[in-house]
C-alpha cells in the first residue's frame, strides 16, 4: 500500500481501491491507548493510520482507498466525509440507516431494540495521508464474528450503550459479492472515475507503517 501510494504521488501509477478481508487481527492507530487492548487473542499491528484500536477479520469488507487529493480536492475532512457518505449510501441499498456522529468516529446504526439511546457501530474509518495521497480507509461489518471485538475497546468508545453490529446482526442477508457490487456503484457515483482504474479486489494487502500524516475520521 505504501509503495502504491508513493507511485501515485509520483504520477507513475493510477489511483486504486482495494477491497479485501483480513484474517483475524487488531490494528492500532496513532491515537491507540494500550489500556484498550483487553485480550490480545489475535496479532496486533501498528498500522500508522489515524484512530485507535479496531478489529479486522473474515466477514468484514475492508476498503483501502488510495486517491490523489492533490489532483482531486486537497481537503482531508471532505475526503473523510465522502468515505462516510460512501458507507451510508451502501447501507441504504440494504435498507439500513447509517448515520454520522460528531463525537464518535465511524458510521452508526440506532438500536432502539436494545434501549433508549443505544447505537451500534457498523463501519470504522481511519486514514493516513502521504504527499496528498490517501492510505487505509474503511471497514464495513458484513458478517464478522462480533465476539472478536470484545478483545479491545473499539476505537476507544467504552460506553455500554454504544456497541458493534453488522448487516448479519441486523438480519440483513447479503453476500460479500453483493456488498462489493454496491460499493463499486456508489463509489463511482460519489468519487467519480479514477484515472485508468476501477475499484478492485484482492485477498490480502500489506500492513506496513511509514512516516506520514495520520488523520482520524474527525
C-alpha positions as a printed NumPy array, in Angstrom:
array([[  0.   ,   0.   ,   0.   ],
       [  2.794,   2.425,   0.857],
       [  4.612,   1.609,  -2.361],
       [  1.461,   2.133,  -4.4  ],
       [  0.701,   5.451,  -2.7  ],
       [  4.226,   6.667,  -3.4  ],
       [  3.838,   5.703,  -7.058],
       [  0.518,   7.553,  -7.249],
       [  2.144,  10.65 ,  -5.745],
       [  4.962,  10.389,  -8.266],
       [  2.496,  10.077, -11.14 ],
       [  3.738,   6.619, -12.15 ],
       [  0.641,   4.639, -11.078],
       [ -3.114,   5.281, -11.208],
       [ -5.367,   5.625,  -8.179],
       [ -6.653,   2.373,  -6.718],
       [ -9.119,   0.959,  -4.215],
       [ -8.501,  -2.492,  -2.733],
       [-11.496,  -4.438,  -1.42 ],
       [-10.344,  -7.252,   0.842],
       [-10.716,  -9.323,   4.006],
       [ -8.039,  -9.901,   6.626],
       [ -7.544, -12.904,   8.883],
       [ -8.475, -12.062,  12.497],
       [ -6.229,  -9.274,  13.829],
       [ -6.258,  -5.983,  15.681],
       [ -4.802,  -2.783,  14.272],
       [ -3.606,   0.139,  16.373],
       [ -3.82 ,   3.678,  15.028],
       [ -1.647,   6.592,  16.058],
       [ -4.01 ,   7.503,  18.932],
       [ -4.297,   3.96 ,  20.317],
       [ -4.335,   3.523,  24.091],
       [ -2.539,   0.402,  25.323],
       [ -5.192,   0.025,  28.022],
       [ -7.838,  -0.518,  25.344],
       [ -6.255,  -3.864,  24.427],
       [ -8.178,  -6.128,  26.797],
       [ -7.278,  -9.55 ,  25.406],
       [ -4.568,  -9.911,  22.743],
       [ -6.103, -13.086,  21.334],
       [ -5.129, -12.012,  17.811],
       [ -1.999, -10.359,  16.394],
       [ -1.762,  -6.598,  16.918],
       [ -0.399,  -4.469,  14.066],
       [  0.775,  -0.867,  14.325],
       [ -0.969,   0.49 ,  11.27 ],
       [  0.146,   4.115,  11.085],
       [ -3.4  ,   5.25 ,  10.282],
       [ -5.316,   7.72 ,  12.377],
       [ -7.609,   6.498,  15.123],
       [ -7.352,   3.92 ,  17.891],
       [ -7.73 ,   0.137,  18.162],
       [-10.025,  -1.792,  15.87 ],
       [-10.615,  -5.364,  14.754],
       [-10.383,  -6.788,  11.239],
       [-11.367, -10.289,  10.216],
       [-13.372, -12.574,   7.935],
       [-16.837, -11.288,   7.099],
       [-15.689,  -7.685,   7.171],
       [-15.207,  -5.759,   3.936],
       [-12.147,  -3.545,   4.128],
       [-11.538,  -0.836,   1.546],
       [ -8.038,   0.575,   1.237],
       [ -8.56 ,   3.783,  -0.696],
       [ -5.582,   5.319,  -2.477],
       [ -6.655,   8.577,  -4.115],
       [ -4.652,  11.625,  -5.136],
       [ -6.256,  14.511,  -3.258],
       [ -3.894,  16.981,  -4.885],
       [ -5.456,  16.116,  -8.239],
       [ -8.953,  15.999,  -6.799],
       [ -9.628,  18.348,  -3.854],
       [ -6.866,  18.809,  -1.242],
       [ -9.279,  18.709,   1.688],
       [ -8.821,  15.833,   4.136],
       [-12.02 ,  16.426,   6.075],
       [-14.028,  16.483,   2.878],
       [-12.447,  13.185,   1.894],
       [-13.372,  11.608,   5.239],
       [-16.931,  12.911,   4.91 ],
       [-17.052,  11.314,   1.457],
       [-15.949,   7.967,   2.908],
       [-18.751,   8.221,   5.46 ],
       [-21.239,   9.045,   2.712],
       [-19.99 ,   6.089,   0.652],
       [-20.777,   3.763,   3.554],
       [-24.135,   5.414,   4.298],
       [-25.264,   5.08 ,   0.668],
       [-24.127,   1.47 ,   0.55 ],
       [-26.07 ,   0.638,   3.709],
       [-29.157,   2.376,   2.34 ],
       [-29.166,  -0.07 ,  -0.568],
       [-29.74 ,  -2.81 ,   2.024],
       [-32.433,  -0.783,   3.852],
       [-30.105,   0.048,   6.742],
       [-29.928,   3.636,   8.003],
       [-26.335,   4.568,   8.78 ],
       [-25.566,   7.88 ,  10.448],
       [-22.62 ,  10.119,  11.31 ],
       [-21.926,  11.306,  14.832],
       [-19.907,  14.434,  15.614],
       [-18.494,  12.97 ,  18.828],
       [-17.822,   9.422,  17.604],
       [-15.821,   8.035,  14.721],
       [-17.396,   5.8  ,  12.085],
       [-20.919,   5.105,  10.846],
       [-23.589,   4.197,  13.392],
       [-26.982,   2.478,  13.469],
       [-29.665,   3.284,  16.023],
       [-30.7  ,   0.279,  18.153],
       [-33.993,   1.089,  19.895],
       [-34.455,  -2.667,  20.349],
       [-31.616,  -2.544,  22.892],
       [-32.879,   0.508,  24.753],
       [-33.264,   4.259,  24.503],
       [-30.145,   5.973,  23.194],
       [-28.428,   2.731,  22.158],
       [-26.41 ,   2.757,  18.952],
       [-24.02 ,   0.312,  17.32 ],
       [-21.118,   0.99 ,  15.01 ],
       [-21.346,  -0.809,  11.685],
       [-18.321,   0.718,   9.962],
       [-14.986,   2.126,  11.084],
       [-12.9  ,   4.766,   9.322],
       [ -9.21 ,   5.536,   9.699],
       [ -6.889,   7.056,   7.151],
       [ -3.393,   8.325,   6.564],
       [ -2.378,  10.97 ,   4.046],
       [  1.078,  10.943,   2.488],
       [  2.045,  13.544,  -0.109],
       [ -1.686,  14.2  ,  -0.544],
       [ -2.325,  10.542,  -1.394],
       [ -4.722,   8.716,   0.926],
       [ -3.982,   5.333,   2.52 ],
       [ -6.093,   2.908,   4.591],
       [ -9.798,   3.733,   4.51 ],
       [-12.812,   1.968,   5.991],
       [-14.075,  -1.363,   7.314],
       [-17.721,  -2.373,   6.9  ],
       [-19.107,  -5.187,   9.041],
       [-20.984,  -7.552,   6.747],
       [-20.99 , -10.799,   8.758],
       [-17.927, -10.965,  11.01 ],
       [-17.763, -12.761,  14.368],
       [-18.735,  -9.822,  16.576],
       [-17.359, -11.558,  19.686],
       [-13.874, -10.841,  18.334],
       [-14.38 ,  -7.151,  19.111],
       [-14.523,  -7.984,  22.832],
       [-10.732,  -8.193,  22.991],
       [-10.483,  -4.417,  22.609],
       [-12.31 ,  -1.19 ,  23.342],
       [-13.224,  -0.494,  19.688],
       [-11.964,   2.947,  18.683],
       [-11.8  ,   3.909,  22.363],
       [-15.606,   4.017,  22.76 ],
       [-16.415,   2.239,  26.026],
       [-19.948,   3.361,  26.939],
       [-22.256,   0.362,  27.276],
       [-24.936,   1.951,  25.071],
       [-22.51 ,   2.009,  22.143],
       [-21.733,  -1.39 ,  20.653],
       [-20.804,  -3.027,  17.37 ],
       [-23.129,  -4.501,  14.769],
       [-23.107,  -5.907,  11.247],
       [-25.502,  -6.449,   8.374],
       [-25.954, -10.046,   9.519],
       [-26.614,  -8.913,  13.099],
       [-29.33 ,  -6.637,  11.72 ],
       [-30.873,  -9.641,   9.915],
       [-29.72 ,  -8.452,   6.503],
       [-28.549, -11.394,   4.436],
       [-26.059, -10.018,   1.944],
       [-23.129, -11.812,   0.35 ],
       [-19.754, -10.128,   0.045],
       [-20.23 , -10.172,  -3.732],
       [-23.495,  -8.246,  -3.366],
       [-21.906,  -5.735,  -1.   ],
       [-18.961,  -5.242,  -3.358],
       [-21.282,  -4.549,  -6.286],
       [-22.994,  -1.779,  -4.326],
       [-19.685,  -0.376,  -3.082],
       [-18.406,  -0.151,  -6.659],
       [-21.582,   1.519,  -7.888],
       [-21.751,   4.07 ,  -5.084],
       [-18.033,   4.807,  -5.271],
       [-18.326,   5.765,  -8.924],
       [-21.33 ,   7.975,  -8.201],
       [-19.678,   9.746,  -5.283],
       [-15.998,   9.961,  -6.175],
       [-16.184,   9.811,  -9.945],
       [-13.886,   7.749, -12.155],
       [-10.297,   7.032, -11.221],
       [ -7.662,   7.677, -13.859],
       [ -7.118,   4.347, -15.621],
       [ -8.541,   2.257, -12.772],
       [-11.686,   0.955, -11.131],
       [-12.412,  -0.364,  -7.678],
       [-10.575,  -3.669,  -7.453],
       [-10.473,  -6.62 ,  -5.094],
       [ -7.724,  -8.762,  -3.659],
       [ -7.427, -11.344,  -0.926],
       [ -4.696,  -9.634,   1.063],
       [ -2.744,  -6.422,   1.353],
       [  0.447,  -5.432,   3.199],
       [  0.174,  -3.923,   6.659],
       [  3.064,  -1.533,   6.889],
       [  3.844,   1.663,   8.712],
       [  5.543,   4.737,   7.268],
       [  6.166,   8.306,   8.251],
       [  3.263,  10.431,   7.096],
       [  0.264,  12.428,   8.289],
       [ -2.245,  10.301,  10.195],
       [ -5.81 ,  11.549,  10.347],
       [ -8.706,  10.038,  12.315],
       [-12.158,  10.443,  10.902],
       [-12.847,  13.546,  12.98 ]])
